[in-house]
Structure formats: structure tokens, C-alpha cells
CSV table of C-alpha atoms in Angstrom, one decimal:
chain,number,residue,atom,x,y,z
A,297,UNK,CA,0.0,0.0,0.0
A,298,UNK,CA,1.3,3.4,-0.9
A,299,UNK,CA,2.1,6.0,1.9
A,300,UNK,CA,-0.3,8.8,1.1
A,301,UNK,CA,1.4,11.1,3.5
A,302,UNK,CA,4.6,10.8,1.8
A,303,UNK,CA,2.9,11.1,-1.7
A,304,UNK,CA,1.4,14.5,-0.3
A,305,UNK,CA,4.7,15.9,0.3
A,306,UNK,CA,6.2,14.6,-2.8
A,307,UNK,CA,3.5,16.4,-5.0
A,308,UNK,CA,3.8,19.5,-2.9
A,309,UNK,CA,7.5,19.7,-3.1
A,310,UNK,CA,7.6,19.0,-7.0
A,311,UNK,CA,5.1,22.0,-7.5
A,312,UNK,CA,6.4,24.6,-5.3
A,313,UNK,CA,10.2,23.8,-5.3
A,314,UNK,CA,10.7,22.7,-8.9
A,315,UNK,CA,7.8,23.2,-11.5
A,316,UNK,CA,6.4,26.7,-10.5
A,317,UNK,CA,10.0,28.4,-10.0
A,318,UNK,CA,10.7,27.1,-13.4
A,319,UNK,CA,8.0,29.0,-15.1
A,320,UNK,CA,8.2,31.9,-13.0
A,321,UNK,CA,11.9,32.4,-13.6
A,322,UNK,CA,12.3,31.0,-17.1
A,323,UNK,CA,9.0,31.9,-19.1
A,324,UNK,CA,8.3,35.6,-18.3
A,325,UNK,CA,8.9,38.0,-21.2
A,326,UNK,CA,10.2,41.0,-19.1
A,327,UNK,CA,10.6,43.3,-22.3
A,328,UNK,CA,7.3,42.8,-24.2
A,329,UNK,CA,5.1,41.1,-21.6
A,330,UNK,CA,3.3,37.7,-21.7
A,331,UNK,CA,5.4,34.4,-21.4
A,332,UNK,CA,7.7,32.4,-23.4
A,333,UNK,CA,6.4,28.7,-23.7
A,334,UNK,CA,8.9,27.2,-26.2
A,335,UNK,CA,11.5,26.2,-23.7
A,336,UNK,CA,14.0,23.4,-24.1
A,337,UNK,CA,15.1,21.0,-21.5
A,338,UNK,CA,17.1,23.4,-19.4
A,339,UNK,CA,14.6,26.2,-19.7
A,340,UNK,CA,16.1,28.3,-22.5
A,341,UNK,CA,13.9,30.0,-25.0
A,342,UNK,CA,14.0,28.3,-28.6
A,343,UNK,CA,11.1,30.1,-30.1
A,344,UNK,CA,9.4,33.4,-29.1
A,345,UNK,CA,5.9,33.2,-30.7
A,346,UNK,CA,3.3,33.3,-28.1
A,347,UNK,CA,0.2,31.1,-28.2
A,348,UNK,CA,-3.0,32.6,-26.7
A,349,UNK,CA,-4.3,29.6,-25.1
A,350,UNK,CA,-1.1,28.8,-23.4
A,351,UNK,CA,-0.8,32.7,-22.3
A,352,UNK,CA,-4.3,32.3,-20.8
A,353,UNK,CA,-3.4,29.0,-19.1
A,354,UNK,CA,-0.4,30.6,-17.5
A,355,UNK,CA,-2.2,33.6,-16.2
A,356,UNK,CA,-4.9,31.3,-14.8
A,357,UNK,CA,-2.2,29.1,-13.2
A,358,UNK,CA,-0.4,31.8,-11.3
A,359,UNK,CA,-3.8,33.4,-10.3
A,360,UNK,CA,-4.9,30.0,-9.0
A,361,UNK,CA,-1.7,29.5,-7.0
A,362,UNK,CA,-2.3,32.8,-5.4
A,363,UNK,CA,-6.0,32.1,-4.6
A,364,UNK,CA,-5.4,28.5,-3.3
A,365,UNK,CA,-2.0,28.1,-1.9
A,366,UNK,CA,-0.9,31.6,-0.7
A,367,UNK,CA,-1.0,35.1,-1.7
A,368,UNK,CA,2.5,35.4,-2.9
A,369,UNK,CA,3.2,38.7,-4.7
A,370,UNK,CA,5.4,37.3,-7.2
A,371,UNK,CA,2.7,35.0,-8.3
A,372,UNK,CA,0.1,37.9,-8.7
A,373,UNK,CA,2.6,40.1,-10.5
A,374,UNK,CA,3.4,37.4,-12.9
A,375,UNK,CA,-0.5,36.8,-13.7
A,376,UNK,CA,-1.2,40.4,-13.9
A,377,UNK,CA,1.6,41.1,-16.5
A,378,UNK,CA,0.4,38.2,-18.6
A,379,UNK,CA,-3.3,39.4,-18.4
A,380,UNK,CA,-2.3,42.9,-19.5
A,381,UNK,CA,-0.3,41.4,-22.5
A,382,UNK,CA,-3.5,39.4,-23.4
A,383,UNK,CA,-5.8,42.3,-22.9
A,384,UNK,CA,-3.6,44.7,-25.0
A,385,UNK,CA,-2.6,42.3,-27.9
A,386,UNK,CA,-4.6,38.9,-27.6
A,387,UNK,CA,-7.9,39.9,-29.4
A,388,UNK,CA,-9.2,42.0,-32.2
A,389,UNK,CA,-10.7,44.7,-30.0
A,390,UNK,CA,-14.2,42.7,-29.8
A,391,UNK,CA,-12.7,39.9,-27.6
A,392,UNK,CA,-12.2,37.6,-30.6
A,393,UNK,CA,-9.1,35.9,-29.3
A,394,UNK,CA,-6.3,35.2,-31.7
A,395,UNK,CA,-4.6,31.9,-31.8
A,396,UNK,CA,-1.0,33.1,-31.9
A,397,UNK,CA,1.1,36.2,-31.9
A,398,UNK,CA,4.7,37.2,-32.4
A,399,UNK,CA,6.8,38.1,-29.5
A,400,UNK,CA,5.8,41.8,-29.7
A,401,UNK,CA,2.2,41.0,-29.8
A,402,UNK,CA,1.4,41.2,-33.5
A,403,UNK,CA,-1.3,38.7,-34.7
A,404,UNK,CA,0.0,35.7,-36.4
A,405,UNK,CA,-3.0,33.4,-36.6
A,406,UNK,CA,-6.7,34.5,-36.7
A,407,UNK,CA,-9.2,33.7,-34.0
A,408,UNK,CA,-10.2,30.2,-35.4
A,409,UNK,CA,-9.7,28.3,-32.0
A,410,UNK,CA,-12.5,28.4,-29.6
A,411,UNK,CA,-10.0,27.3,-26.8
A,412,UNK,CA,-8.2,30.7,-27.1
A,413,UNK,CA,-11.7,32.0,-25.8
A,414,UNK,CA,-12.2,29.4,-23.1
A,415,UNK,CA,-8.8,29.9,-21.5
A,416,UNK,CA,-8.9,33.6,-21.7
A,417,UNK,CA,-12.3,33.2,-19.8
A,418,UNK,CA,-10.7,31.3,-17.0
A,419,UNK,CA,-7.6,33.5,-16.8
A,420,UNK,CA,-9.4,36.7,-16.5
A,421,UNK,CA,-12.0,35.1,-14.1
A,422,UNK,CA,-9.5,33.7,-11.7
A,423,UNK,CA,-7.2,36.8,-11.7
A,424,UNK,CA,-10.5,39.0,-10.9
A,425,UNK,CA,-10.9,36.8,-7.8
A,426,UNK,CA,-7.2,37.2,-6.9
A,427,UNK,CA,-7.4,40.9,-7.2
A,428,UNK,CA,-10.2,41.2,-4.7
A,429,UNK,CA,-8.1,39.4,-2.3
A,430,UNK,CA,-5.1,41.5,-3.0
A,431,UNK,CA,-7.3,44.6,-2.5
A,432,UNK,CA,-7.9,43.9,1.0
A,433,UNK,CA,-4.0,43.7,1.4
A,434,UNK,CA,-2.6,46.0,-1.2
A,435,UNK,CA,1.0,46.1,-2.0
A,436,UNK,CA,2.4,49.6,-2.4
A,437,UNK,CA,4.2,48.8,-5.5
A,438,UNK,CA,1.0,48.2,-7.3
A,439,UNK,CA,-0.7,51.2,-5.9
A,440,UNK,CA,-0.8,54.9,-6.8
A,441,UNK,CA,-0.1,56.4,-3.5
A,442,UNK,CA,-1.6,55.4,-0.2
A,443,UNK,CA,-3.1,51.9,0.6
A,444,UNK,CA,-6.7,53.2,-0.2
A,445,UNK,CA,-5.6,54.1,-3.6
A,446,UNK,CA,-4.0,51.0,-4.2
A,447,UNK,CA,-7.0,49.1,-3.1
A,448,UNK,CA,-9.2,51.0,-5.4
A,449,UNK,CA,-7.0,50.4,-8.2
A,450,UNK,CA,-7.0,46.6,-7.7
A,451,UNK,CA,-10.8,46.6,-7.4
A,452,UNK,CA,-11.3,48.6,-10.5
A,453,UNK,CA,-8.8,46.1,-12.3
A,454,UNK,CA,-10.7,43.1,-10.9
A,455,UNK,CA,-13.9,44.5,-12.3
A,456,UNK,CA,-12.4,45.1,-15.6
A,457,UNK,CA,-11.0,41.4,-15.8
A,458,UNK,CA,-14.4,40.1,-14.6
A,459,UNK,CA,-16.1,41.9,-17.4
A,460,UNK,CA,-13.6,40.4,-20.0
A,461,UNK,CA,-14.3,37.0,-18.5
A,462,UNK,CA,-18.0,37.2,-18.7
A,463,UNK,CA,-18.2,38.9,-22.1
A,464,UNK,CA,-15.7,36.1,-23.5
A,465,UNK,CA,-17.8,33.3,-22.0
A,466,UNK,CA,-21.0,34.8,-23.7
A,467,UNK,CA,-19.0,34.6,-27.0
A,468,UNK,CA,-18.0,31.0,-26.3
A,469,UNK,CA,-21.6,29.9,-25.6
A,470,UNK,CA,-22.8,31.7,-28.9
A,471,UNK,CA,-20.2,29.7,-31.0
A,472,UNK,CA,-20.9,26.2,-29.5
A,473,UNK,CA,-22.8,25.2,-32.9
A,474,UNK,CA,-19.9,26.4,-35.0
A,475,UNK,CA,-16.8,26.8,-33.0
A,476,UNK,CA,-14.5,27.8,-36.0
A,477,UNK,CA,-17.1,30.1,-37.7
A,478,UNK,CA,-15.7,31.4,-41.0
A,479,UNK,CA,-12.4,29.7,-40.6
A,480,UNK,CA,-13.9,26.2,-40.9
A,481,UNK,CA,-12.3,24.1,-43.5
A,482,UNK,CA,-15.5,21.9,-44.1
A,483,UNK,CA,-17.0,22.1,-47.6
A,484,UNK,CA,-20.6,23.4,-47.9
A,485,UNK,CA,-23.1,20.7,-47.2
A,486,UNK,CA,-20.2,18.4,-45.9
A,487,UNK,CA,-20.9,15.8,-43.2
A,488,UNK,CA,-21.7,17.6,-40.1
A,489,UNK,CA,-20.1,16.4,-36.9
A,490,UNK,CA,-19.9,17.8,-33.4
A,491,UNK,CA,-17.1,17.2,-31.0
A,492,UNK,CA,-16.6,16.4,-27.4
A,493,UNK,CA,-13.8,18.7,-26.5
A,494,UNK,CA,-16.0,21.9,-26.0
A,495,UNK,CA,-18.8,20.6,-23.8
A,496,UNK,CA,-16.1,18.9,-21.8
A,497,UNK,CA,-14.1,22.1,-21.3
A,498,UNK,CA,-17.2,23.9,-20.7
A,499,UNK,CA,-18.0,21.7,-17.6
A,500,UNK,CA,-14.7,23.1,-16.0
A,501,UNK,CA,-15.0,26.7,-17.2
A,502,UNK,CA,-18.6,27.1,-15.8
A,503,UNK,CA,-17.3,26.3,-12.3
A,504,UNK,CA,-14.1,28.4,-12.8
A,505,UNK,CA,-16.1,31.6,-13.2
A,506,UNK,CA,-19.2,30.7,-11.0
A,507,UNK,CA,-18.9,33.6,-8.9
A,508,UNK,CA,-19.3,35.8,-11.9
A,509,UNK,CA,-22.3,34.4,-13.3
A,510,UNK,CA,-26.0,34.7,-12.6
A,511,UNK,CA,-27.1,31.4,-10.8
A,512,UNK,CA,-29.8,30.6,-13.1
A,513,UNK,CA,-27.5,31.3,-16.2
A,514,UNK,CA,-24.7,29.1,-14.5
A,515,UNK,CA,-27.4,26.3,-13.8
A,516,UNK,CA,-28.5,26.3,-17.4
A,517,UNK,CA,-24.9,26.1,-18.6
A,518,UNK,CA,-24.0,23.3,-16.3
A,519,UNK,CA,-27.1,21.3,-17.1
A,520,UNK,CA,-26.4,21.6,-21.0
A,521,UNK,CA,-22.8,20.6,-20.5
A,522,UNK,CA,-23.5,17.5,-18.2
A,523,UNK,CA,-26.1,16.4,-20.8
A,524,UNK,CA,-23.7,16.6,-23.7
A,525,UNK,CA,-20.9,14.8,-21.7
A,526,UNK,CA,-22.9,12.1,-19.8
A,527,UNK,CA,-25.9,11.4,-22.1
A,528,UNK,CA,-24.7,12.2,-25.6
A,529,UNK,CA,-20.9,11.5,-26.0
A,530,UNK,CA,-20.8,8.7,-23.3
A,531,UNK,CA,-22.1,5.7,-25.3
A,532,UNK,CA,-23.3,2.9,-22.8
A,533,UNK,CA,-23.1,0.4,-25.6
A,534,UNK,CA,-19.3,1.0,-25.7
A,535,UNK,CA,-18.7,1.8,-22.1
A,536,UNK,CA,-16.7,4.8,-23.3
A,537,UNK,CA,-16.8,8.4,-24.5
A,538,UNK,CA,-16.3,9.0,-28.2
A,539,UNK,CA,-14.6,12.3,-29.6
A,540,UNK,CA,-17.2,13.1,-32.4
A,541,UNK,CA,-20.7,12.3,-33.3
A,542,UNK,CA,-23.1,13.2,-36.2
A,543,UNK,CA,-25.1,16.4,-35.4
A,544,UNK,CA,-28.1,14.0,-34.7
A,545,UNK,CA,-26.0,12.4,-32.0
A,546,UNK,CA,-25.4,9.2,-33.7
A,547,UNK,CA,-22.2,7.1,-34.1
A,548,UNK,CA,-20.6,7.7,-37.6
A,549,UNK,CA,-18.3,5.2,-39.3
A,550,UNK,CA,-15.3,7.6,-40.4
A,551,UNK,CA,-12.0,8.5,-39.0
A,552,UNK,CA,-13.4,11.2,-36.8
A,553,UNK,CA,-16.4,9.3,-35.8
A,554,UNK,CA,-14.3,6.2,-34.6
A,555,UNK,CA,-11.8,8.3,-32.7
A,556,UNK,CA,-11.3,7.7,-29.0
A,557,UNK,CA,-9.2,10.0,-26.8
A,558,UNK,CA,-8.9,8.3,-23.4
A,559,UNK,CA,-7.1,11.3,-21.8
A,560,UNK,CA,-9.9,13.6,-22.8
A,561,UNK,CA,-12.6,11.4,-21.4
A,562,UNK,CA,-10.7,10.8,-18.2
A,563,UNK,CA,-9.9,14.4,-17.7
A,564,UNK,CA,-13.6,15.3,-18.3
A,565,UNK,CA,-14.6,12.9,-15.4
A,566,UNK,CA,-12.9,15.0,-12.9
A,567,UNK,CA,-14.6,17.9,-14.1
A,568,UNK,CA,-18.0,16.0,-13.8
A,569,UNK,CA,-17.0,14.8,-10.1
A,570,UNK,CA,-16.5,18.5,-9.3
A,571,UNK,CA,-20.0,19.3,-10.7
A,572,UNK,CA,-21.5,16.3,-8.8
A,573,UNK,CA,-20.1,17.5,-5.6
A,574,UNK,CA,-21.1,21.1,-6.3
A,575,UNK,CA,-24.7,19.9,-7.1
A,576,UNK,CA,-25.0,17.3,-4.2
A,577,UNK,CA,-25.4,14.4,-6.7
A,578,UNK,CA,-23.5,11.5,-5.4
A,579,UNK,CA,-24.9,9.3,-8.2
A,580,UNK,CA,-23.3,11.5,-10.8
A,581,UNK,CA,-20.0,11.3,-9.0
A,582,UNK,CA,-20.3,7.5,-9.0
A,583,UNK,CA,-21.0,7.4,-12.5
A,584,UNK,CA,-18.0,9.6,-13.4
A,585,UNK,CA,-15.7,7.4,-11.3
A,586,UNK,CA,-17.1,4.2,-13.3
A,587,UNK,CA,-16.5,5.9,-16.6
A,588,UNK,CA,-13.1,7.1,-15.4
A,589,UNK,CA,-12.0,3.4,-14.5
A,590,UNK,CA,-13.4,2.0,-17.8
A,591,UNK,CA,-11.5,4.5,-19.8
A,592,UNK,CA,-8.2,3.7,-17.9
A,593,UNK,CA,-8.5,0.1,-18.3
A,594,UNK,CA,-9.3,0.4,-22.0
A,595,UNK,CA,-6.7,3.0,-22.9
A,596,UNK,CA,-3.8,1.3,-20.8
A,597,UNK,CA,-1.0,-0.1,-23.1
A,598,UNK,CA,-0.9,-3.7,-21.8
A,599,UNK,CA,2.5,-4.4,-23.3
A,600,UNK,CA,4.6,-1.2,-22.5
A,601,UNK,CA,2.5,0.7,-20.0
A,602,UNK,CA,1.1,4.1,-20.1
A,603,UNK,CA,-2.1,5.2,-21.8
A,604,UNK,CA,-2.5,5.4,-25.6
A,605,UNK,CA,-3.2,9.0,-27.0
A,606,UNK,CA,-5.7,8.0,-29.6
A,607,UNK,CA,-7.5,4.9,-30.3
A,608,UNK,CA,-10.1,3.6,-32.7
A,609,UNK,CA,-13.6,2.2,-31.3
A,610,UNK,CA,-13.6,-0.5,-33.9
A,611,UNK,CA,-9.9,-1.4,-33.7
A,612,UNK,CA,-8.9,0.0,-37.1
A,613,UNK,CA,-5.7,2.0,-37.7
A,614,UNK,CA,-5.5,5.5,-36.8
A,615,UNK,CA,-4.4,8.2,-39.2
A,616,UNK,CA,-2.6,10.2,-36.5
A,617,UNK,CA,1.1,9.3,-36.5
A,618,UNK,CA,1.1,10.0,-32.9
A,619,UNK,CA,-1.7,7.7,-32.0
A,620,UNK,CA,0.6,5.4,-29.8
A,621,UNK,CA,2.6,8.1,-28.1
A,622,UNK,CA,2.3,8.7,-24.3
A,623,UNK,CA,1.6,12.3,-23.5
A,624,UNK,CA,2.2,14.1,-20.3
A,625,UNK,CA,-1.2,15.7,-20.0
A,626,UNK,CA,-3.1,12.4,-20.5
A,627,UNK,CA,-1.3,10.8,-17.4
A,628,UNK,CA,-1.3,13.8,-15.2
A,629,UNK,CA,-5.1,14.3,-15.7
A,630,UNK,CA,-5.7,10.7,-15.1
A,631,UNK,CA,-4.0,11.0,-11.7
A,632,UNK,CA,-6.3,13.8,-10.7
A,633,UNK,CA,-9.4,11.9,-11.7
A,634,UNK,CA,-8.3,8.6,-9.9
A,635,UNK,CA,-7.3,10.2,-6.7
A,636,UNK,CA,-10.4,12.4,-6.7
A,637,UNK,CA,-12.5,9.4,-7.3
A,638,UNK,CA,-11.0,7.8,-4.3
A,639,UNK,CA,-11.5,10.9,-2.2
A,640,UNK,CA,-15.2,11.1,-3.1
A,641,UNK,CA,-16.2,7.3,-3.2
A,642,UNK,CA,-13.6,5.4,-1.3
A,643,UNK,CA,-13.3,3.0,-4.4
A,644,UNK,CA,-10.1,1.0,-3.7
A,645,UNK,CA,-10.0,0.4,-7.5
A,646,UNK,CA,-9.3,4.1,-8.0
A,647,UNK,CA,-6.4,4.0,-5.6
A,648,UNK,CA,-4.9,0.8,-7.1
A,649,UNK,CA,-4.9,2.4,-10.6
A,650,UNK,CA,-3.7,5.7,-9.2
A,651,UNK,CA,-0.6,4.0,-7.7
A,652,UNK,CA,0.0,2.2,-11.1
A,653,UNK,CA,-0.3,5.5,-13.2
A,654,UNK,CA,1.7,7.5,-10.5
A,655,UNK,CA,4.6,5.0,-10.8
A,656,UNK,CA,4.5,5.2,-14.7
A,657,UNK,CA,4.1,8.9,-14.8
A,658,UNK,CA,6.9,10.0,-12.2
A,659,UNK,CA,9.3,7.3,-13.6
A,660,UNK,CA,8.9,8.4,-17.4
A,661,UNK,CA,7.7,12.0,-17.5
A,662,UNK,CA,9.6,13.6,-14.7
A,663,UNK,CA,13.1,14.9,-15.7
A,664,UNK,CA,15.6,13.8,-12.8
A,665,UNK,CA,18.1,16.6,-13.7
A,666,UNK,CA,16.1,19.7,-14.6
A,667,UNK,CA,12.9,21.1,-13.4
A,668,UNK,CA,9.6,20.6,-15.2
A,669,UNK,CA,8.6,17.3,-17.0
A,670,UNK,CA,8.9,15.8,-20.5
A,671,UNK,CA,5.8,15.9,-22.6
A,672,UNK,CA,6.2,13.4,-25.2
A,673,UNK,CA,7.3,9.7,-25.2
A,674,UNK,CA,7.2,7.0,-27.7
A,675,UNK,CA,5.1,4.1,-27.1
A,676,UNK,CA,7.9,2.2,-25.3
A,677,UNK,CA,8.1,5.1,-22.8
A,678,UNK,CA,11.4,6.8,-24.3
A,679,UNK,CA,11.7,10.5,-24.5
A,680,UNK,CA,10.8,11.7,-28.0
A,681,UNK,CA,11.3,15.4,-27.4
A,682,UNK,CA,13.4,16.9,-24.6
A,683,UNK,CA,11.6,20.1,-24.6
A,684,UNK,CA,9.7,21.4,-21.4
A,685,UNK,CA,7.3,23.7,-23.4
A,686,UNK,CA,6.3,24.4,-26.8
A,687,UNK,CA,3.2,25.3,-29.0
A,688,UNK,CA,0.9,23.0,-27.1
A,689,UNK,CA,2.7,22.3,-23.8
A,690,UNK,CA,2.9,25.2,-21.2
A,691,UNK,CA,2.5,26.1,-17.7
A,692,UNK,CA,-0.7,24.3,-17.0
A,693,UNK,CA,-1.2,20.6,-17.0
A,694,UNK,CA,2.0,19.6,-14.8
A,695,UNK,CA,1.5,22.4,-12.2
A,696,UNK,CA,-2.3,22.0,-12.2
A,697,UNK,CA,-2.0,18.3,-11.7
A,698,UNK,CA,0.5,18.6,-9.0
A,699,UNK,CA,-1.6,21.1,-7.1
A,700,UNK,CA,-4.7,19.1,-7.4
A,701,UNK,CA,-3.3,15.7,-6.3
A,702,UNK,CA,-1.4,17.5,-3.5
A,703,UNK,CA,-4.6,19.3,-2.3
A,704,UNK,CA,-6.7,16.0,-2.5
A,705,UNK,CA,-4.1,13.9,-0.7
A,706,UNK,CA,-4.0,16.7,2.0
A,707,UNK,CA,-7.7,16.3,2.4
A,708,UNK,CA,-7.5,12.5,2.5
A,709,UNK,CA,-4.6,12.4,5.0
A,710,UNK,CA,-6.4,14.8,7.4
């Protein structure tokens, strides 16, 4: 049996003494604002382009640390400078968020990606909460004069960020039927599909900005997301969640329609567990735990260990060349879901699987020589890319996962 007290300290130490200092010291662009995310193994910058969803994720991460660990000024400062860069450069003036900018903030890729919007939403939402806390204990360096002036400035900035979060969330909800809008590559009249990723992430976004939303509006958003995730994309006949369906909600026999992404499904289940706890619905929590365990069992590579990136529900070959790679975020999100499932239900299957995934993740993704973790392994578990950050990997899954697991273990071991 694993020692949960030792594990709690292991996750806490890795977060606060290794991973967070890596991003705090290595990623901030002190000249133009925002963050570098393309960092090599040692943390040196190898590309200066800035990707909006990674910028938003890093703002959120520093604000979340400030709100849930302790109100460190360096974390708040890091979040504010990233948010100001996003506010000034990240959108077209109407809160349509670009996908990528150059270092100085000039747009490189149009606002085709809905996840630029969702992560801007949680970034400004979480930071608006942090600023309310900061206003009660203002730092002179942030104020303009006395303490009262500093508090007023922070409250004004908090209100501005809350407004950006709410307005962006409204845009996200308005785009759910056509996320890419005029940037969609689909031919007119082409096969219509809907994908799991948006309702999945909205389950999390709704709770992240709960305090900013009207309760009735929030409840409607939650109900819609839960229905899509648990009643539409979860297929009882498979015991699994599919990545895409026809607009009529039916399975489609094509590459997209057969695609399974165990990591997405497992990550969504801890979002659903949080919603089940928030709504007082233990049956929803239990269903999410059951699905999580089914997905882990199905997605686990019985030969080499680890969880496959993509799979095909009919067992056909996948067209993605990376289908059998082992990715950092898949395993870290799985750790959160499994330990949360154990925390909320006491199911020993969750704890046994957690130990198995923990051992694989820490022995393969953690770099024993330099801070932060590898992101990409081949099927055999060997490092494919020694980078610590890039176009898709930033200051998010590793620190968020360490934070969540640490806090859950802290609760369990009380």
C-alpha cells in the first residue's frame, strides 16, 4: 500500500520547489510582456511566438496558486503582467481571441480556435478573484499612493477582468454550434459532426467563473454541458466516451467518428465529479468514477504501460502518426481523476490504478536532472522530445495536476 502522507509531500515539493519556479523564472518576457512557452530541457527559449491559449493558461495558473496556496506577490505580479499583455494584444478589439502572436504581440493566426476563448475566460475570471483578495491587503508597488488608492486600483482592475471573462464566456456559448466560424475548412453541405472537446471544457469553465455568473444562467450552462458529456458523448453500448458524433447524436463510421481519446474522457470525469459535488449528486460522482475506471482500463497499453493517445473504437488503424505516443497531460489528468474518485467514493480500484499510473508517470515524464517534465514519449516510454514547453505544452497540466493531487491527498490524510 502506498504511503499517502509521503505522496502528499512529494507532490507539494515538486510543485512549489521545482515546477512553479521554472515557469516563474524562465517564461516571463520582461521586455514585451506575456510568456515564452517554447522552452528547451534546461529552460532556454528556442522560439518567441506566443500562443493565446497557453498565455491564458499561465495567467490562470499563477492566479490559481495565489488564490489556493498562498497570496505570494510574485505570483500575482506574474499573472497581472500576462493578463495585461493578453488584454492589449490577444484579441481584435471585440474579444475575438487570436490563436498566435509574435513576441511583440502582432497577430500571426486568426481567431479560429475556440480554446483561445475558453482559456482567456478562466484566466481573467481567476485573476479577478485574486485581485479582490489583493485589494484587502494592497502592495504599495501596485498602488498609486496610499493603501486606499492601491485597493481602489486593484478593485477596478478586478472588475475590468471580470467583465472580460463574462463577455468572452458569452461569445463561447454563442459559438458552440459552429466553433470555428468562418475559419472552418469544411466544404458547404459536408458531413456535419460535433465534437466532445467543447462541452467537456465548458464543464470546467462554468465552475471556474461561477462567482461571476447569474445563478440561473450558470445552472443552465451546467445542465447543458452535463447532458452533452454524460448522455450524448458517453455511449453505454461501448462503456466509453467518443470524440465526435453526427449532429443527430449518432455514431458515424469514419476516422473522426471512430476516434477515441482516453485522456480527454478521463480528464472530463474529474470535471464531472466536481460538478457532482457542487450539485450534491452522489450518483453523478459515482457514474463519473465508473467511466473513469473503464477508460483507464481500456486505454492502458498492456505491453509497455502508459495510456495511448488516440484509439479507434472499431480497432482500425488511426491516421494520426502520434496515436501510440504517451503524452504528459493524459497521465497527469488521469492521476487527478483517480485520486479524486478515491477521495469522493472510497473506491479502492481508484487507489490501485492511481498507484499504477503514478509510478509510470513519475518514472517516465519527470526529468531527474532539470525542473519541469517531459511531454512526449514514444510507445515504449522513451523521451521523444526533450522540450519542457512548446506550441501545445505550457504552464498548465503539470502544475495544475501537482496542485490538485497535493490538495486532494492533503484532504484524504487529514
